[in-house]
Amino acid sequence: MMTERERARIRRAISLLRTQRAILLERLEEINENLRRVPNPSRARRELLAARASIREALRLNAAAIRLLRSVL
């Protein structure tokens, strides 16, 4: 049995993860806009692509963490 305090902590963690998700999605949008402006074979483009891959992985992990925490409630 979970205490109300533990439930509240989990709800707070889910809330923080949702905030993080919104920030990551915003950053992903910015990177996609920048990719449209950067010339194709360039170092800047490679760095943007790497950042985009990293953010996508962070979003995947974020979603998994939210699912896991919800399942505990």
mmJSON file of the N, C-alpha and C atoms, coordinates in Angstrom:
{"data_MODEL":{"atom_site":{
"group_PDB":["ATOM","ATOM","ATOM","ATOM","ATOM","ATOM","ATOM","ATOM","ATOM","ATOM","ATOM","ATOM","ATOM","ATOM","ATOM","ATOM","ATOM","ATOM","ATOM","ATOM","ATOM","ATOM","ATOM","ATOM","ATOM","ATOM","ATOM","ATOM","ATOM","ATOM","ATOM","ATOM","ATOM","ATOM","ATOM","ATOM","ATOM","ATOM","ATOM","ATOM","ATOM","ATOM","ATOM","ATOM","ATOM","ATOM","ATOM","ATOM","ATOM","ATOM","ATOM","ATOM","ATOM","ATOM","ATOM","ATOM","ATOM","ATOM","ATOM","ATOM","ATOM","ATOM","ATOM","ATOM","ATOM","ATOM","ATOM","ATOM","ATOM","ATOM","ATOM","ATOM","ATOM","ATOM","ATOM","ATOM","ATOM","ATOM","ATOM","ATOM","ATOM","ATOM","ATOM","ATOM","ATOM","ATOM","ATOM","ATOM","ATOM","ATOM","ATOM","ATOM","ATOM","ATOM","ATOM","ATOM","ATOM","ATOM","ATOM","ATOM","ATOM","ATOM","ATOM","ATOM","ATOM","ATOM","ATOM","ATOM","ATOM","ATOM","ATOM","ATOM","ATOM","ATOM","ATOM","ATOM","ATOM","ATOM","ATOM","ATOM","ATOM","ATOM","ATOM","ATOM","ATOM","ATOM","ATOM","ATOM","ATOM","ATOM","ATOM","ATOM","ATOM","ATOM","ATOM","ATOM","ATOM","ATOM","ATOM","ATOM","ATOM","ATOM","ATOM","ATOM","ATOM","ATOM","ATOM","ATOM","ATOM","ATOM","ATOM","ATOM","ATOM","ATOM","ATOM","ATOM","ATOM","ATOM","ATOM","ATOM","ATOM","ATOM","ATOM","ATOM","ATOM","ATOM","ATOM","ATOM","ATOM","ATOM","ATOM","ATOM","ATOM","ATOM","ATOM","ATOM","ATOM","ATOM","ATOM","ATOM","ATOM","ATOM","ATOM","ATOM","ATOM","ATOM","ATOM","ATOM","ATOM","ATOM","ATOM","ATOM","ATOM","ATOM","ATOM","ATOM","ATOM","ATOM","ATOM","ATOM","ATOM","ATOM","ATOM","ATOM","ATOM","ATOM","ATOM","ATOM","ATOM","ATOM","ATOM","ATOM","ATOM","ATOM","ATOM","ATOM","ATOM","ATOM","ATOM"],
"id":[1,2,3,4,5,6,7,8,9,10,11,12,13,14,15,16,17,18,19,20,21,22,23,24,25,26,27,28,29,30,31,32,33,34,35,36,37,38,39,40,41,42,43,44,45,46,47,48,49,50,51,52,53,54,55,56,57,58,59,60,61,62,63,64,65,66,67,68,69,70,71,72,73,74,75,76,77,78,79,80,81,82,83,84,85,86,87,88,89,90,91,92,93,94,95,96,97,98,99,100,101,102,103,104,105,106,107,108,109,110,111,112,113,114,115,116,117,118,119,120,121,122,123,124,125,126,127,128,129,130,131,132,133,134,135,136,137,138,139,140,141,142,143,144,145,146,147,148,149,150,151,152,153,154,155,156,157,158,159,160,161,162,163,164,165,166,167,168,169,170,171,172,173,174,175,176,177,178,179,180,181,182,183,184,185,186,187,188,189,190,191,192,193,194,195,196,197,198,199,200,201,202,203,204,205,206,207,208,209,210,211,212,213,214,215,216,217,218,219],
"type_symbol":["N","C","C","N","C","C","N","C","C","N","C","C","N","C","C","N","C","C","N","C","C","N","C","C","N","C","C","N","C","C","N","C","C","N","C","C","N","C","C","N","C","C","N","C","C","N","C","C","N","C","C","N","C","C","N","C","C","N","C","C","N","C","C","N","C","C","N","C","C","N","C","C","N","C","C","N","C","C","N","C","C","N","C","C","N","C","C","N","C","C","N","C","C","N","C","C","N","C","C","N","C","C","N","C","C","N","C","C","N","C","C","N","C","C","N","C","C","N","C","C","N","C","C","N","C","C","N","C","C","N","C","C","N","C","C","N","C","C","N","C","C","N","C","C","N","C","C","N","C","C","N","C","C","N","C","C","N","C","C","N","C","C","N","C","C","N","C","C","N","C","C","N","C","C","N","C","C","N","C","C","N","C","C","N","C","C","N","C","C","N","C","C","N","C","C","N","C","C","N","C","C","N","C","C","N","C","C","N","C","C","N","C","C","N","C","C","N","C","C"],
"label_atom_id":["N","CA","C","N","CA","C","N","CA","C","N","CA","C","N","CA","C","N","CA","C","N","CA","C","N","CA","C","N","CA","C","N","CA","C","N","CA","C","N","CA","C","N","CA","C","N","CA","C","N","CA","C","N","CA","C","N","CA","C","N","CA","C","N","CA","C","N","CA","C","N","CA","C","N","CA","C","N","CA","C","N","CA","C","N","CA","C","N","CA","C","N","CA","C","N","CA","C","N","CA","C","N","CA","C","N","CA","C","N","CA","C","N","CA","C","N","CA","C","N","CA","C","N","CA","C","N","CA","C","N","CA","C","N","CA","C","N","CA","C","N","CA","C","N","CA","C","N","CA","C","N","CA","C","N","CA","C","N","CA","C","N","CA","C","N","CA","C","N","CA","C","N","CA","C","N","CA","C","N","CA","C","N","CA","C","N","CA","C","N","CA","C","N","CA","C","N","CA","C","N","CA","C","N","CA","C","N","CA","C","N","CA","C","N","CA","C","N","CA","C","N","CA","C","N","CA","C","N","CA","C","N","CA","C","N","CA","C","N","CA","C","N","CA","C","N","CA","C","N","CA","C","N","CA","C"],
"label_alt_id":[null,null,null,null,null,null,null,null,null,null,null,null,null,null,null,null,null,null,null,null,null,null,null,null,null,null,null,null,null,null,null,null,null,null,null,null,null,null,null,null,null,null,null,null,null,null,null,null,null,null,null,null,null,null,null,null,null,null,null,null,null,null,null,null,null,null,null,null,null,null,null,null,null,null,null,null,null,null,null,null,null,null,null,null,null,null,null,null,null,null,null,null,null,null,null,null,null,null,null,null,null,null,null,null,null,null,null,null,null,null,null,null,null,null,null,null,null,null,null,null,null,null,null,null,null,null,null,null,null,null,null,null,null,null,null,null,null,null,null,null,null,null,null,null,null,null,null,null,null,null,null,null,null,null,null,null,null,null,null,null,null,null,null,null,null,null,null,null,null,null,null,null,null,null,null,null,null,null,null,null,null,null,null,null,null,null,null,null,null,null,null,null,null,null,null,null,null,null,null,null,null,null,null,null,null,null,null,null,null,null,null,null,null,null,null,null,null,null,null],
"label_comp_id":["MET","MET","MET","MET","MET","MET","THR","THR","THR","GLU","GLU","GLU","ARG","ARG","ARG","GLU","GLU","GLU","ARG","ARG","ARG","ALA","ALA","ALA","ARG","ARG","ARG","ILE","ILE","ILE","ARG","ARG","ARG","ARG","ARG","ARG","ALA","ALA","ALA","ILE","ILE","ILE","SER","SER","SER","LEU","LEU","LEU","LEU","LEU","LEU","ARG","ARG","ARG","THR","THR","THR","GLN","GLN","GLN","ARG","ARG","ARG","ALA","ALA","ALA","ILE","ILE","ILE","LEU","LEU","LEU","LEU","LEU","LEU","GLU","GLU","GLU","ARG","ARG","ARG","LEU","LEU","LEU","GLU","GLU","GLU","GLU","GLU","GLU","ILE","ILE","ILE","ASN","ASN","ASN","GLU","GLU","GLU","ASN","ASN","ASN","LEU","LEU","LEU","ARG","ARG","ARG","ARG","ARG","ARG","VAL","VAL","VAL","PRO","PRO","PRO","ASN","ASN","ASN","PRO","PRO","PRO","SER","SER","SER","ARG","ARG","ARG","ALA","ALA","ALA","ARG","ARG","ARG","ARG","ARG","ARG","GLU","GLU","GLU","LEU","LEU","LEU","LEU","LEU","LEU","ALA","ALA","ALA","ALA","ALA","ALA","ARG","ARG","ARG","ALA","ALA","ALA","SER","SER","SER","ILE","ILE","ILE","ARG","ARG","ARG","GLU","GLU","GLU","ALA","ALA","ALA","LEU","LEU","LEU","ARG","ARG","ARG","LEU","LEU","LEU","ASN","ASN","ASN","ALA","ALA","ALA","ALA","ALA","ALA","ALA","ALA","ALA","ILE","ILE","ILE","ARG","ARG","ARG","LEU","LEU","LEU","LEU","LEU","LEU","ARG","ARG","ARG","SER","SER","SER","VAL","VAL","VAL","LEU","LEU","LEU"],
"label_asym_id":["A","A","A","A","A","A","A","A","A","A","A","A","A","A","A","A","A","A","A","A","A","A","A","A","A","A","A","A","A","A","A","A","A","A","A","A","A","A","A","A","A","A","A","A","A","A","A","A","A","A","A","A","A","A","A","A","A","A","A","A","A","A","A","A","A","A","A","A","A","A","A","A","A","A","A","A","A","A","A","A","A","A","A","A","A","A","A","A","A","A","A","A","A","A","A","A","A","A","A","A","A","A","A","A","A","A","A","A","A","A","A","A","A","A","A","A","A","A","A","A","A","A","A","A","A","A","A","A","A","A","A","A","A","A","A","A","A","A","A","A","A","A","A","A","A","A","A","A","A","A","A","A","A","A","A","A","A","A","A","A","A","A","A","A","A","A","A","A","A","A","A","A","A","A","A","A","A","A","A","A","A","A","A","A","A","A","A","A","A","A","A","A","A","A","A","A","A","A","A","A","A","A","A","A","A","A","A","A","A","A","A","A","A","A","A","A","A","A","A"],
"label_entity_id":["1","1","1","1","1","1","1","1","1","1","1","1","1","1","1","1","1","1","1","1","1","1","1","1","1","1","1","1","1","1","1","1","1","1","1","1","1","1","1","1","1","1","1","1","1","1","1","1","1","1","1","1","1","1","1","1","1","1","1","1","1","1","1","1","1","1","1","1","1","1","1","1","1","1","1","1","1","1","1","1","1","1","1","1","1","1","1","1","1","1","1","1","1","1","1","1","1","1","1","1","1","1","1","1","1","1","1","1","1","1","1","1","1","1","1","1","1","1","1","1","1","1","1","1","1","1","1","1","1","1","1","1","1","1","1","1","1","1","1","1","1","1","1","1","1","1","1","1","1","1","1","1","1","1","1","1","1","1","1","1","1","1","1","1","1","1","1","1","1","1","1","1","1","1","1","1","1","1","1","1","1","1","1","1","1","1","1","1","1","1","1","1","1","1","1","1","1","1","1","1","1","1","1","1","1","1","1","1","1","1","1","1","1","1","1","1","1","1","1"],
"label_seq_id":[1,1,1,2,2,2,3,3,3,4,4,4,5,5,5,6,6,6,7,7,7,8,8,8,9,9,9,10,10,10,11,11,11,12,12,12,13,13,13,14,14,14,15,15,15,16,16,16,17,17,17,18,18,18,19,19,19,20,20,20,21,21,21,22,22,22,23,23,23,24,24,24,25,25,25,26,26,26,27,27,27,28,28,28,29,29,29,30,30,30,31,31,31,32,32,32,33,33,33,34,34,34,35,35,35,36,36,36,37,37,37,38,38,38,39,39,39,40,40,40,41,41,41,42,42,42,43,43,43,44,44,44,45,45,45,46,46,46,47,47,47,48,48,48,49,49,49,50,50,50,51,51,51,52,52,52,53,53,53,54,54,54,55,55,55,56,56,56,57,57,57,58,58,58,59,59,59,60,60,60,61,61,61,62,62,62,63,63,63,64,64,64,65,65,65,66,66,66,67,67,67,68,68,68,69,69,69,70,70,70,71,71,71,72,72,72,73,73,73],
"pdbx_PDB_ins_code":[null,null,null,null,null,null,null,null,null,null,null,null,null,null,null,null,null,null,null,null,null,null,null,null,null,null,null,null,null,null,null,null,null,null,null,null,null,null,null,null,null,null,null,null,null,null,null,null,null,null,null,null,null,null,null,null,null,null,null,null,null,null,null,null,null,null,null,null,null,null,null,null,null,null,null,null,null,null,null,null,null,null,null,null,null,null,null,null,null,null,null,null,null,null,null,null,null,null,null,null,null,null,null,null,null,null,null,null,null,null,null,null,null,null,null,null,null,null,null,null,null,null,null,null,null,null,null,null,null,null,null,null,null,null,null,null,null,null,null,null,null,null,null,null,null,null,null,null,null,null,null,null,null,null,null,null,null,null,null,null,null,null,null,null,null,null,null,null,null,null,null,null,null,null,null,null,null,null,null,null,null,null,null,null,null,null,null,null,null,null,null,null,null,null,null,null,null,null,null,null,null,null,null,null,null,null,null,null,null,null,null,null,null,null,null,null,null,null,null],
"Cartn_x":[0.842,0.0,0.877,0.517,1.286,0.639,1.467,0.927,0.555,-0.245,-0.647,0.578,1.511,2.738,3.537,3.634,4.345,3.635,2.303,1.517,1.75,1.788,2.007,3.391,4.386,5.741,5.773,5.064,5.012,4.283,3.167,2.444,3.318,4.106,5.024,6.1,6.616,7.626,7.042,5.808,5.144,4.976,4.59,4.42,5.74,6.821,8.134,8.561,8.272,8.606,7.809,6.554,5.749,6.325,6.791,7.426,8.689,9.489,10.703,10.363,9.321,8.893,8.542,7.822,7.44,8.688,9.656,10.899,11.668,11.744,12.445,11.765,10.451,9.72,9.963,10.011,10.293,11.688,12.643,14.032,14.137,13.414,13.402,12.867,11.827,11.256,12.288,13.016,14.055,15.145,15.552,16.593,16.104,14.863,14.318,14.269,13.916,13.922,15.338,16.309,17.704,18.23,17.799,18.246,17.8,16.671,16.199,17.096,17.796,18.622,20.088,20.55,21.977,22.301,23.437,23.818,24.042,23.775,23.775,25.085,26.159,27.365,28.134,27.771,28.482,28.576,29.545,29.737,28.527,28.007,26.841,25.661,25.465,24.36,24.559,25.786,26.072,25.801,26.187,25.941,24.455,23.712,22.261,21.604,22.061,21.504,21.804,22.996,23.356,22.505,22.304,21.473,20.034,19.544,18.175,18.03,19.012,18.963,18.972,19.775,19.865,18.537,17.918,16.632,15.549,15.567,14.574,14.716,15.957,16.183,15.71,15.974,15.512,13.985,13.319,11.85,11.336,12.038,11.644,11.763,12.876,13.079,12.093,11.807,10.851,9.474,9.053,7.748,7.714,8.815,8.883,8.8,9.47,9.431,8.023,7.353,5.97,5.068,5.198,4.38,4.635,5.895,6.257,5.682,5.823,5.308,3.781,3.134,1.661,1.222,1.979,1.604,1.733,2.594,2.79,1.633,1.087,-0.068,-1.241],
"Cartn_y":[-1.201,0.0,1.25,2.185,3.415,4.531,5.305,6.413,7.57,8.457,9.637,10.499,10.538,11.322,10.754,9.431,8.786,9.044,8.959,9.251,10.68,11.61,13.016,13.216,12.516,12.615,12.083,11.0,10.432,11.382,11.955,12.92,14.123,14.574,15.695,15.317,14.112,13.645,13.585,13.104,13.054,14.467,15.386,16.778,17.362,17.087,17.582,16.947,15.673,15.007,15.589,15.951,16.581,17.946,18.694,19.989,19.776,18.789,18.48,18.106,17.32,16.904,18.105,19.061,20.26,21.043,21.148,21.859,21.128,19.804,19.019,19.14,19.132,19.267,20.639,21.659,23.017,23.076,22.486,22.473,21.679,20.587,19.778,20.598,21.37,22.238,23.272,23.862,24.842,24.197,22.998,22.296,22.011,21.571,21.292,22.555,23.689,24.963,25.305,25.123,25.424,24.501,23.261,22.317,22.758,23.446,23.929,25.04,25.747,26.887,26.544,25.474,25.133,24.373,24.714,23.988,22.499,21.692,20.245,19.651,19.69,19.047,20.033,20.109,21.04,20.469,20.987,20.56,20.954,22.163,22.642,21.683,21.223,20.295,18.98,18.454,17.209,17.375,18.53,18.791,18.904,19.551,19.65,18.27,17.452,16.101,15.267,15.419,14.691,15.171,16.487,17.043,16.543,16.493,16.014,14.555,13.738,12.326,12.2,13.005,12.983,13.396,14.425,14.891,13.849,13.216,12.158,11.014,10.654,9.593,10.049,11.304,11.843,11.822,12.136,12.099,10.667,9.703,8.298,7.851,8.208,7.843,8.564,9.817,10.607,9.922,9.513,8.854,7.542,6.804,5.534,5.791,6.838,7.166,7.567,8.346,8.752,7.52,6.636,5.396,4.574,4.417,3.625,4.22,5.529,6.18,6.099,6.252,6.13,4.73,3.735,2.35,2.071,2.821,2.639,3.254,4.352,4.987,4.056],
"Cartn_z":[0.0,0.0,0.0,-0.833,-0.971,-0.156,0.507,1.296,0.366,0.872,0.097,-0.238,0.696,0.47,-0.705,-0.774,-1.885,-3.212,-3.186,-4.388,-4.864,-3.928,-4.263,-4.891,-4.352,-4.915,-6.345,-6.595,-7.945,-8.888,-8.424,-9.264,-9.596,-8.617,-8.832,-9.854,-9.755,-10.715,-12.126,-12.255,-13.565,-14.114,-13.258,-13.67,-14.175,-13.465,-13.888,-15.207,-15.377,-16.632,-17.798,-17.557,-18.617,-18.994,-17.989,-18.251,-19.078,-18.678,-19.424,-20.865,-21.04,-22.384,-23.252,-22.684,-23.435,-23.866,-22.983,-23.303,-24.399,-24.288,-25.308,-26.671,-26.689,-27.958,-28.581,-27.746,-28.217,-28.841,-28.156,-28.646,-29.95,-30.041,-31.261,-32.438,-32.187,-33.214,-33.683,-32.746,-33.093,-33.948,-33.571,-34.336,-35.751,-35.881,-37.217,-38.075,-37.463,-38.199,-38.65,-37.749,-38.092,-39.188,-39.178,-40.214,-41.599,-41.683,-42.984,-43.527,-42.63,-43.03,-43.249,-42.653,-42.685,-43.969,-44.615,-45.838,-45.566,-46.591,-46.39,-45.901,-46.647,-46.083,-45.196,-43.944,-43.059,-41.646,-40.926,-39.537,-38.682,-38.917,-38.159,-38.337,-39.564,-39.836,-39.082,-39.102,-38.37,-36.883,-36.354,-34.923,-34.622,-35.508,-35.322,-35.4,-36.33,-36.461,-35.218,-34.673,-33.452,-32.282,-32.198,-31.121,-31.261,-32.5,-32.732,-32.311,-32.634,-32.243,-30.72,-30.072,-28.617,-27.978,-28.516,-27.975,-28.212,-29.367,-29.631,-28.635,-28.325,-27.337,-25.953,-25.609,-24.322,-24.259,-25.359,-25.402,-25.223,-25.828,-25.688,-24.227,-23.602,-22.197,-21.287,-21.604,-20.838,-20.873,-22.058,-22.204,-21.422,-21.461,-20.719,-19.215,-18.747,-17.316,-16.891,-17.711,-17.391,-17.326,-18.328,-18.328,-17.075,-16.721,-15.549,-14.275,-14.116,-12.906,-12.847,-13.986,-14.003,-13.591,-14.02,-13.71,-12.208,-11.539,-10.097,-9.31,-9.846,-9.169,-9.272],
"occupancy":[1.0,1.0,1.0,1.0,1.0,1.0,1.0,1.0,1.0,1.0,1.0,1.0,1.0,1.0,1.0,1.0,1.0,1.0,1.0,1.0,1.0,1.0,1.0,1.0,1.0,1.0,1.0,1.0,1.0,1.0,1.0,1.0,1.0,1.0,1.0,1.0,1.0,1.0,1.0,1.0,1.0,1.0,1.0,1.0,1.0,1.0,1.0,1.0,1.0,1.0,1.0,1.0,1.0,1.0,1.0,1.0,1.0,1.0,1.0,1.0,1.0,1.0,1.0,1.0,1.0,1.0,1.0,1.0,1.0,1.0,1.0,1.0,1.0,1.0,1.0,1.0,1.0,1.0,1.0,1.0,1.0,1.0,1.0,1.0,1.0,1.0,1.0,1.0,1.0,1.0,1.0,1.0,1.0,1.0,1.0,1.0,1.0,1.0,1.0,1.0,1.0,1.0,1.0,1.0,1.0,1.0,1.0,1.0,1.0,1.0,1.0,1.0,1.0,1.0,1.0,1.0,1.0,1.0,1.0,1.0,1.0,1.0,1.0,1.0,1.0,1.0,1.0,1.0,1.0,1.0,1.0,1.0,1.0,1.0,1.0,1.0,1.0,1.0,1.0,1.0,1.0,1.0,1.0,1.0,1.0,1.0,1.0,1.0,1.0,1.0,1.0,1.0,1.0,1.0,1.0,1.0,1.0,1.0,1.0,1.0,1.0,1.0,1.0,1.0,1.0,1.0,1.0,1.0,1.0,1.0,1.0,1.0,1.0,1.0,1.0,1.0,1.0,1.0,1.0,1.0,1.0,1.0,1.0,1.0,1.0,1.0,1.0,1.0,1.0,1.0,1.0,1.0,1.0,1.0,1.0,1.0,1.0,1.0,1.0,1.0,1.0,1.0,1.0,1.0,1.0,1.0,1.0,1.0,1.0,1.0,1.0,1.0,1.0,1.0,1.0,1.0,1.0,1.0,1.0],
"B_iso_or_equiv":[0.0,0.0,0.0,0.0,0.0,0.0,0.0,0.0,0.0,0.0,0.0,0.0,0.0,0.0,0.0,0.0,0.0,0.0,0.0,0.0,0.0,0.0,0.0,0.0,0.0,0.0,0.0,0.0,0.0,0.0,0.0,0.0,0.0,0.0,0.0,0.0,0.0,0.0,0.0,0.0,0.0,0.0,0.0,0.0,0.0,0.0,0.0,0.0,0.0,0.0,0.0,0.0,0.0,0.0,0.0,0.0,0.0,0.0,0.0,0.0,0.0,0.0,0.0,0.0,0.0,0.0,0.0,0.0,0.0,0.0,0.0,0.0,0.0,0.0,0.0,0.0,0.0,0.0,0.0,0.0,0.0,0.0,0.0,0.0,0.0,0.0,0.0,0.0,0.0,0.0,0.0,0.0,0.0,0.0,0.0,0.0,0.0,0.0,0.0,0.0,0.0,0.0,0.0,0.0,0.0,0.0,0.0,0.0,0.0,0.0,0.0,0.0,0.0,0.0,0.0,0.0,0.0,0.0,0.0,0.0,0.0,0.0,0.0,0.0,0.0,0.0,0.0,0.0,0.0,0.0,0.0,0.0,0.0,0.0,0.0,0.0,0.0,0.0,0.0,0.0,0.0,0.0,0.0,0.0,0.0,0.0,0.0,0.0,0.0,0.0,0.0,0.0,0.0,0.0,0.0,0.0,0.0,0.0,0.0,0.0,0.0,0.0,0.0,0.0,0.0,0.0,0.0,0.0,0.0,0.0,0.0,0.0,0.0,0.0,0.0,0.0,0.0,0.0,0.0,0.0,0.0,0.0,0.0,0.0,0.0,0.0,0.0,0.0,0.0,0.0,0.0,0.0,0.0,0.0,0.0,0.0,0.0,0.0,0.0,0.0,0.0,0.0,0.0,0.0,0.0,0.0,0.0,0.0,0.0,0.0,0.0,0.0,0.0,0.0,0.0,0.0,0.0,0.0,0.0],
"pdbx_formal_charge":[null,null,null,null,null,null,null,null,null,null,null,null,null,null,null,null,null,null,null,null,null,null,null,null,null,null,null,null,null,null,null,null,null,null,null,null,null,null,null,null,null,null,null,null,null,null,null,null,null,null,null,null,null,null,null,null,null,null,null,null,null,null,null,null,null,null,null,null,null,null,null,null,null,null,null,null,null,null,null,null,null,null,null,null,null,null,null,null,null,null,null,null,null,null,null,null,null,null,null,null,null,null,null,null,null,null,null,null,null,null,null,null,null,null,null,null,null,null,null,null,null,null,null,null,null,null,null,null,null,null,null,null,null,null,null,null,null,null,null,null,null,null,null,null,null,null,null,null,null,null,null,null,null,null,null,null,null,null,null,null,null,null,null,null,null,null,null,null,null,null,null,null,null,null,null,null,null,null,null,null,null,null,null,null,null,null,null,null,null,null,null,null,null,null,null,null,null,null,null,null,null,null,null,null,null,null,null,null,null,null,null,null,null,null,null,null,null,null,null],
"auth_seq_id":[1,1,1,2,2,2,3,3,3,4,4,4,5,5,5,6,6,6,7,7,7,8,8,8,9,9,9,10,10,10,11,11,11,12,12,12,13,13,13,14,14,14,15,15,15,16,16,16,17,17,17,18,18,18,19,19,19,20,20,20,21,21,21,22,22,22,23,23,23,24,24,24,25,25,25,26,26,26,27,27,27,28,28,28,29,29,29,30,30,30,31,31,31,32,32,32,33,33,33,34,34,34,35,35,35,36,36,36,37,37,37,38,38,38,39,39,39,40,40,40,41,41,41,42,42,42,43,43,43,44,44,44,45,45,45,46,46,46,47,47,47,48,48,48,49,49,49,50,50,50,51,51,51,52,52,52,53,53,53,54,54,54,55,55,55,56,56,56,57,57,57,58,58,58,59,59,59,60,60,60,61,61,61,62,62,62,63,63,63,64,64,64,65,65,65,66,66,66,67,67,67,68,68,68,69,69,69,70,70,70,71,71,71,72,72,72,73,73,73],
"auth_comp_id":["MET","MET","MET","MET","MET","MET","THR","THR","THR","GLU","GLU","GLU","ARG","ARG","ARG","GLU","GLU","GLU","ARG","ARG","ARG","ALA","ALA","ALA","ARG","ARG","ARG","ILE","ILE","ILE","ARG","ARG","ARG","ARG","ARG","ARG","ALA","ALA","ALA","ILE","ILE","ILE","SER","SER","SER","LEU","LEU","LEU","LEU","LEU","LEU","ARG","ARG","ARG","THR","THR","THR","GLN","GLN","GLN","ARG","ARG","ARG","ALA","ALA","ALA","ILE","ILE","ILE","LEU","LEU","LEU","LEU","LEU","LEU","GLU","GLU","GLU","ARG","ARG","ARG","LEU","LEU","LEU","GLU","GLU","GLU","GLU","GLU","GLU","ILE","ILE","ILE","ASN","ASN","ASN","GLU","GLU","GLU","ASN","ASN","ASN","LEU","LEU","LEU","ARG","ARG","ARG","ARG","ARG","ARG","VAL","VAL","VAL","PRO","PRO","PRO","ASN","ASN","ASN","PRO","PRO","PRO","SER","SER","SER","ARG","ARG","ARG","ALA","ALA","ALA","ARG","ARG","ARG","ARG","ARG","ARG","GLU","GLU","GLU","LEU","LEU","LEU","LEU","LEU","LEU","ALA","ALA","ALA","ALA","ALA","ALA","ARG","ARG","ARG","ALA","ALA","ALA","SER","SER","SER","ILE","ILE","ILE","ARG","ARG","ARG","GLU","GLU","GLU","ALA","ALA","ALA","LEU","LEU","LEU","ARG","ARG","ARG","LEU","LEU","LEU","ASN","ASN","ASN","ALA","ALA","ALA","ALA","ALA","ALA","ALA","ALA","ALA","ILE","ILE","ILE","ARG","ARG","ARG","LEU","LEU","LEU","LEU","LEU","LEU","ARG","ARG","ARG","SER","SER","SER","VAL","VAL","VAL","LEU","LEU","LEU"],
"auth_asym_id":["A","A","A","A","A","A","A","A","A","A","A","A","A","A","A","A","A","A","A","A","A","A","A","A","A","A","A","A","A","A","A","A","A","A","A","A","A","A","A","A","A","A","A","A","A","A","A","A","A","A","A","A","A","A","A","A","A","A","A","A","A","A","A","A","A","A","A","A","A","A","A","A","A","A","A","A","A","A","A","A","A","A","A","A","A","A","A","A","A","A","A","A","A","A","A","A","A","A","A","A","A","A","A","A","A","A","A","A","A","A","A","A","A","A","A","A","A","A","A","A","A","A","A","A","A","A","A","A","A","A","A","A","A","A","A","A","A","A","A","A","A","A","A","A","A","A","A","A","A","A","A","A","A","A","A","A","A","A","A","A","A","A","A","A","A","A","A","A","A","A","A","A","A","A","A","A","A","A","A","A","A","A","A","A","A","A","A","A","A","A","A","A","A","A","A","A","A","A","A","A","A","A","A","A","A","A","A","A","A","A","A","A","A","A","A","A","A","A","A"],
"auth_atom_id":["N","CA","C","N","CA","C","N","CA","C","N","CA","C","N","CA","C","N","CA","C","N","CA","C","N","CA","C","N","CA","C","N","CA","C","N","CA","C","N","CA","C","N","CA","C","N","CA","C","N","CA","C","N","CA","C","N","CA","C","N","CA","C","N","CA","C","N","CA","C","N","CA","C","N","CA","C","N","CA","C","N","CA","C","N","CA","C","N","CA","C","N","CA","C","N","CA","C","N","CA","C","N","CA","C","N","CA","C","N","CA","C","N","CA","C","N","CA","C","N","CA","C","N","CA","C","N","CA","C","N","CA","C","N","CA","C","N","CA","C","N","CA","C","N","CA","C","N","CA","C","N","CA","C","N","CA","C","N","CA","C","N","CA","C","N","CA","C","N","CA","C","N","CA","C","N","CA","C","N","CA","C","N","CA","C","N","CA","C","N","CA","C","N","CA","C","N","CA","C","N","CA","C","N","CA","C","N","CA","C","N","CA","C","N","CA","C","N","CA","C","N","CA","C","N","CA","C","N","CA","C","N","CA","C","N","CA","C","N","CA","C","N","CA","C","N","CA","C","N","CA","C","N","CA","C"],
"pdbx_PDB_model_num":[1,1,1,1,1,1,1,1,1,1,1,1,1,1,1,1,1,1,1,1,1,1,1,1,1,1,1,1,1,1,1,1,1,1,1,1,1,1,1,1,1,1,1,1,1,1,1,1,1,1,1,1,1,1,1,1,1,1,1,1,1,1,1,1,1,1,1,1,1,1,1,1,1,1,1,1,1,1,1,1,1,1,1,1,1,1,1,1,1,1,1,1,1,1,1,1,1,1,1,1,1,1,1,1,1,1,1,1,1,1,1,1,1,1,1,1,1,1,1,1,1,1,1,1,1,1,1,1,1,1,1,1,1,1,1,1,1,1,1,1,1,1,1,1,1,1,1,1,1,1,1,1,1,1,1,1,1,1,1,1,1,1,1,1,1,1,1,1,1,1,1,1,1,1,1,1,1,1,1,1,1,1,1,1,1,1,1,1,1,1,1,1,1,1,1,1,1,1,1,1,1,1,1,1,1,1,1,1,1,1,1,1,1,1,1,1,1,1,1]
}}}
